[in-house]
Short mmCIF file of C-alpha atoms in Angstrom, two decimals:
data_model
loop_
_atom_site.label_atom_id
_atom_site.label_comp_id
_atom_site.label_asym_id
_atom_site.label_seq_id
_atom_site.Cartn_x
_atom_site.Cartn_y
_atom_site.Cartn_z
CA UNK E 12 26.28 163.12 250.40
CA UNK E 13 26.36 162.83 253.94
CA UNK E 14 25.06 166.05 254.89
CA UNK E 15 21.99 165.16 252.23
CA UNK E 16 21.60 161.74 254.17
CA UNK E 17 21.38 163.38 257.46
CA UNK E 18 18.63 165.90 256.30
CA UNK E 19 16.45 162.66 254.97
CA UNK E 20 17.40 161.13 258.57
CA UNK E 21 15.90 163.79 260.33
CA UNK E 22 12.75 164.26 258.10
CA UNK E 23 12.05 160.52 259.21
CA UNK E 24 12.73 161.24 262.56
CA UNK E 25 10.28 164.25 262.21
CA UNK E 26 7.37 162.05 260.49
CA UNK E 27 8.34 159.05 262.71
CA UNK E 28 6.57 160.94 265.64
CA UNK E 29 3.47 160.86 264.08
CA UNK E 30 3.38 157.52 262.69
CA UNK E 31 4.51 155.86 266.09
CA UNK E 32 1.48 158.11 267.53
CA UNK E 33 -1.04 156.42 265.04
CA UNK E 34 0.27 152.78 265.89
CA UNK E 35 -0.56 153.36 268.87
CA UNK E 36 -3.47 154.51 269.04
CA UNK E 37 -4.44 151.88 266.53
CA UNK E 38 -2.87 149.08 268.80
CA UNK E 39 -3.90 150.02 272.31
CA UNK E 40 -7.37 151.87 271.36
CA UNK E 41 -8.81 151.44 268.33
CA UNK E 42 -8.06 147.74 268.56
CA UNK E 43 -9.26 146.58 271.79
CA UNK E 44 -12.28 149.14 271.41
CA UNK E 45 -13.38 146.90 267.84
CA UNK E 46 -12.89 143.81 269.86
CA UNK E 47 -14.82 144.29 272.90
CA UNK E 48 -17.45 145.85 270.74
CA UNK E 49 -17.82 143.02 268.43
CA UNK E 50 -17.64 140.52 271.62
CA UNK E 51 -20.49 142.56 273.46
CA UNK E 52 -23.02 143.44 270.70
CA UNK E 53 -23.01 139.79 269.02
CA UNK E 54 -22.99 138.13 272.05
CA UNK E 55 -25.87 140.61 273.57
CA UNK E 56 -27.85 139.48 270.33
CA UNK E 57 -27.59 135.89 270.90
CA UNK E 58 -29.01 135.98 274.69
CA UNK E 59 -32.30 138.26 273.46
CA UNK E 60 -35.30 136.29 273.75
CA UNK E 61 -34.34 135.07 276.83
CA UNK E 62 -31.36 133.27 275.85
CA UNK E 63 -28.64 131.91 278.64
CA UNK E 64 -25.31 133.02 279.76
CA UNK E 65 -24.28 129.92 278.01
CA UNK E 66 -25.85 131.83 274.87
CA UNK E 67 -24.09 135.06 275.55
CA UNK E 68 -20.93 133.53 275.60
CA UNK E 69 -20.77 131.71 272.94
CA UNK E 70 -21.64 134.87 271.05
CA UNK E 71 -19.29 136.80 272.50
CA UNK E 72 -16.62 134.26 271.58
CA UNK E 73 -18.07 134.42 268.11
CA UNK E 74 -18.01 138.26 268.21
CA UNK E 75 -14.56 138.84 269.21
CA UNK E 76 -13.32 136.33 266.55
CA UNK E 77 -15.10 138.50 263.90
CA UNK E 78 -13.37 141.27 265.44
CA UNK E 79 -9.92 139.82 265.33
CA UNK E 80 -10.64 139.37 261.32
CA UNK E 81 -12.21 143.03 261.01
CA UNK E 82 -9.03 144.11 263.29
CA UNK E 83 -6.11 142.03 260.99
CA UNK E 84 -7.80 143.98 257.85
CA UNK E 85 -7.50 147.05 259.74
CA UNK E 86 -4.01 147.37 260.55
CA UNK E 87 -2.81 145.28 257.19
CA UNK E 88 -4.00 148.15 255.02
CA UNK E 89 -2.66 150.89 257.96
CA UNK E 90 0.64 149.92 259.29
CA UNK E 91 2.67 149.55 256.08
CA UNK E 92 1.50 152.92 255.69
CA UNK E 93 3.05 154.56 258.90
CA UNK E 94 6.46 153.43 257.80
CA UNK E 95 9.08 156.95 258.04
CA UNK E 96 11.26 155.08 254.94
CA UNK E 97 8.15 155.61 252.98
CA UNK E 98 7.63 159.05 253.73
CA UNK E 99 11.50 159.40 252.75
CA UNK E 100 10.98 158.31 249.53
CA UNK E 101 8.68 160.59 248.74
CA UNK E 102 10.87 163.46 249.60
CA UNK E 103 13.77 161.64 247.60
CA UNK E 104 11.25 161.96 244.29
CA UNK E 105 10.67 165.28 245.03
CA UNK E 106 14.67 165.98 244.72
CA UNK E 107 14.86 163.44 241.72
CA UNK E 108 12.21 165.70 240.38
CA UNK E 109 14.17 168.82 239.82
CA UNK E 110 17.10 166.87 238.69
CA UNK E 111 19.83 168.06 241.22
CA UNK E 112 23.30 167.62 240.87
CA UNK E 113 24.78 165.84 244.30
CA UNK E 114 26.41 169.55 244.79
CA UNK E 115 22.80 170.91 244.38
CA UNK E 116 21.46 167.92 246.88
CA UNK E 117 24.49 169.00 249.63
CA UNK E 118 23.34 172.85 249.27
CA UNK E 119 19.77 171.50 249.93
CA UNK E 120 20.45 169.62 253.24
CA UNK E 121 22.69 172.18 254.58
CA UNK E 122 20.01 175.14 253.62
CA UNK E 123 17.33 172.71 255.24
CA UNK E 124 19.25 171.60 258.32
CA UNK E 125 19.99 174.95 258.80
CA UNK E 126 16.72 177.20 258.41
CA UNK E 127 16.08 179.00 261.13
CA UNK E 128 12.74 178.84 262.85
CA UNK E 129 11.44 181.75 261.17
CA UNK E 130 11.45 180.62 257.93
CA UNK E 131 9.69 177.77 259.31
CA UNK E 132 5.79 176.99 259.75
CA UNK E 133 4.27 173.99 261.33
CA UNK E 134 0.54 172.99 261.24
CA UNK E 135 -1.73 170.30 261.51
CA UNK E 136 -3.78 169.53 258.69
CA UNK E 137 -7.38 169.46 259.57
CA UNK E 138 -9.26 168.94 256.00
CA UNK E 139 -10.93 165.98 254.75
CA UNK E 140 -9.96 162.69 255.43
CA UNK E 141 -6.27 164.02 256.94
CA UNK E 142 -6.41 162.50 260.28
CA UNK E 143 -4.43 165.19 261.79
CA UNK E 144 -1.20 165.19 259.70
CA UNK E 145 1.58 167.09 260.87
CA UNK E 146 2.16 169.56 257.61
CA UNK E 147 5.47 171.44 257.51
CA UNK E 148 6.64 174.70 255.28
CA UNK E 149 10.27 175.91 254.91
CA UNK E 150 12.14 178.43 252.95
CA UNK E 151 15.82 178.69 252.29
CA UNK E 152 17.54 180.73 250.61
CA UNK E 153 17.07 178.48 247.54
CA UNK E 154 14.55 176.77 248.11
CA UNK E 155 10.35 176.15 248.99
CA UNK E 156 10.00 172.78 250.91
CA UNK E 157 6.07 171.60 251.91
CA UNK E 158 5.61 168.29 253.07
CA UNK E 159 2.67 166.44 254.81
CA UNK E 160 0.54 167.18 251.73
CA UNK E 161 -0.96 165.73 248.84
CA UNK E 162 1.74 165.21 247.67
CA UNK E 163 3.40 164.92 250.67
CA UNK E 164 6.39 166.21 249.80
CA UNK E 165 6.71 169.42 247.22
CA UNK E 166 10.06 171.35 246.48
CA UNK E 167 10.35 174.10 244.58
CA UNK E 168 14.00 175.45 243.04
CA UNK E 169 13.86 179.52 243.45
CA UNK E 170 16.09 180.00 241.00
CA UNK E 171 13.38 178.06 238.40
CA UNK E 172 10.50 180.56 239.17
CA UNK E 173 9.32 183.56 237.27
CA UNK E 174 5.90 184.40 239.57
CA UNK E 175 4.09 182.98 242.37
CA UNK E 176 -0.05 183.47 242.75
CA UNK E 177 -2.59 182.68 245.31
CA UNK E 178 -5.84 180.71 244.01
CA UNK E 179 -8.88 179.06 245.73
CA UNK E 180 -10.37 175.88 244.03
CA UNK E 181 -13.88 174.92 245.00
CA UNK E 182 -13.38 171.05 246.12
CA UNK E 183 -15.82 168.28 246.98
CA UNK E 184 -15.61 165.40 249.83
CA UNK E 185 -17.27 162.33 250.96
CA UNK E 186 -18.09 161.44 254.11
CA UNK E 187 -19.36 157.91 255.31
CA UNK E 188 -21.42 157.24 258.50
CA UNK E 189 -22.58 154.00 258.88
CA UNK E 190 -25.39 153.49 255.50
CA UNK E 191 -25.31 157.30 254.60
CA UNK E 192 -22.71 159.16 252.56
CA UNK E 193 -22.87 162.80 252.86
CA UNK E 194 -21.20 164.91 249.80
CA UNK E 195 -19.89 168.53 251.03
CA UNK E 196 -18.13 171.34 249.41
CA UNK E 197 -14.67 172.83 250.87
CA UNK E 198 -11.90 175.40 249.68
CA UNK E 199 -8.08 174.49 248.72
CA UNK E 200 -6.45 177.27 249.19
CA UNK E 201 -3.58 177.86 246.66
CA UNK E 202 -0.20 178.95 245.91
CA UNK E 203 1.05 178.56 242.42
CA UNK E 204 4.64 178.61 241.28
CA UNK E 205 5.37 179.39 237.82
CA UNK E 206 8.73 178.70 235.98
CA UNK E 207 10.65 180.78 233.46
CA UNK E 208 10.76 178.06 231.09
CA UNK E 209 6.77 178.06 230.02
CA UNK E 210 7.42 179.90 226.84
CA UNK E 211 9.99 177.29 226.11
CA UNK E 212 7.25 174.79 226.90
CA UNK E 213 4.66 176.23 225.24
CA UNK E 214 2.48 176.98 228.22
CA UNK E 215 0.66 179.91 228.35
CA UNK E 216 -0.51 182.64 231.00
CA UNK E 217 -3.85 180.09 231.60
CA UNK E 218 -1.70 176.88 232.29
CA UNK E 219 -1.99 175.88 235.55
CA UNK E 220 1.37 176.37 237.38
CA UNK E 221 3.98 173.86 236.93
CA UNK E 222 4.07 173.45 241.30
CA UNK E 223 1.05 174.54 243.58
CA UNK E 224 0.84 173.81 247.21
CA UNK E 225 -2.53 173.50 248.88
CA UNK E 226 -4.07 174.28 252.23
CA UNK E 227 -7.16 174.13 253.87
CA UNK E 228 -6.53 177.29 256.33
CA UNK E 229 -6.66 180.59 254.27
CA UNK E 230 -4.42 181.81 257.09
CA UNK E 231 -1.39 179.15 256.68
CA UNK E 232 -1.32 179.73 253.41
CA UNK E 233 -1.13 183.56 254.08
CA UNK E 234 1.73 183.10 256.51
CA UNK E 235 3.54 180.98 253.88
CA UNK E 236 2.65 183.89 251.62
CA UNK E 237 3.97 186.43 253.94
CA UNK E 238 7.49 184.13 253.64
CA UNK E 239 7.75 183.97 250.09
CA UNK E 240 7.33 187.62 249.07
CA UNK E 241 11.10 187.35 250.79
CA UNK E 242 12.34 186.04 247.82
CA UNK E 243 11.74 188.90 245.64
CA UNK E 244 9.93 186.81 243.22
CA UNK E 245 6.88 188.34 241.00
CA UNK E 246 3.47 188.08 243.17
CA UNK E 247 0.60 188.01 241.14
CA UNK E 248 -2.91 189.28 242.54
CA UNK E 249 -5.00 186.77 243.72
CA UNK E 250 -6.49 184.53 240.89
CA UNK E 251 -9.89 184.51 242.43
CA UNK E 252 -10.47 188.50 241.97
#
């Protein structure tokens, strides 16, 4: 198991970039920026109507101690959330998932440690409510990794899959701003994978596929297309014609 511990040790590492980049910016921006806003606008309230300085700064004091609560909410929900052991565990699920033997998991790591950077595409996710995830594809020669999605992490076993097919889903999303929420329509783009086991299963040609990944760019998911016709697996036409 060491080579399979290694491979989850660098898949934190990888993650770990990004999460020490949102701390950050949370702590030494996003932070200081609610503070000094809260201080300023409550305390610029309480000297209108000619109030004093005195006025202001009481205020202000009152302001930034509304900020420090607003600011201890913030990063309570957020920073247990930028944690790379988390993100690991995900990954581990995905493994437990396809029920691996521990020479299965060792193939895995080595295939994964060992991809070269062709069979490898990195993004950033850009859809709704992402905030600029890294997202990651790679194929091996027995294997379909994608992580930094929803889920973040999806594996698919080669040897399990009878046909892959491209879809499009029509989606919807919230946005807030301030009082207003605005509603707004997006695509998912698709790729579905579809085991040799449905019949077994009793799934049928309209089941939805047992694993689908999902992107917001039509063109990532073409690359990643472009990868997995590689594998000699079945292509279907595109479920949207």
């Amino acid at each position: 198991m060491e080579t399979y511990q290694r491979w989850i040790q660098e898949e934190k590492a990888w993650i770990g970039t990004y999460c020490s980049k949102i701390r950050r910016q949370a702590l030494f921006i996003t932070t200081p920026g609610i503070l000094a806003g809260t201080a300023v606008i409550i305390g610029g309230m309480s000297a209108l109507g000619g109030g004093s300085m005195e006025d202001f700064g009481y205020g202000a004091f009152g302001g930034f101690m509304a900020g420090v609560m607003i600011c201890a909410i913030y990063l309570l929900v957020l920073l247990p959330g930028l944690n790379p052991k988390r993100y690991a565990k995900k990954i581990e699920k995905s493994v437990k998932g396809l029920s691996l033997s521990e020479t299965e998991k060792e193939l895995l790591a080595q295939e994964m440690l060992g991809a070269d950077e062709r069979h490898k595409i990195s993004y950033t996710i850009t859809g709704p409510g992402s905030k600029g995830t890294p997202g990651r594809f790679v194929l091996t020669p027995h294997f379909a990794f994608l992580e930094g999605s929803t889920p973040y992490a999806i594996l698919v076993r080669l040897s399990d899959i009878a046909k892959i097919s491209r879809g499009e889903e029509k989606k919807t999303a919230a946005q807030r701003s301030g009082n207003t929420k605005r509603v707004y329509w997006f695509t998912l783009y698709t790729i579905g994978f579809y085991r040799k086991d449905r019949f077994q299963r009793n799934l049928t040609e309209k089941d939805l596929p047992d694993e689908a990944f999902g992107f917001f760019d039509a063109g990532i998911r073409e690359r990643v297309m472009g990868l997995l016709e590689e594998t000699g697996i079945r292509i279907e036409a595109d479920a949207a014609k």
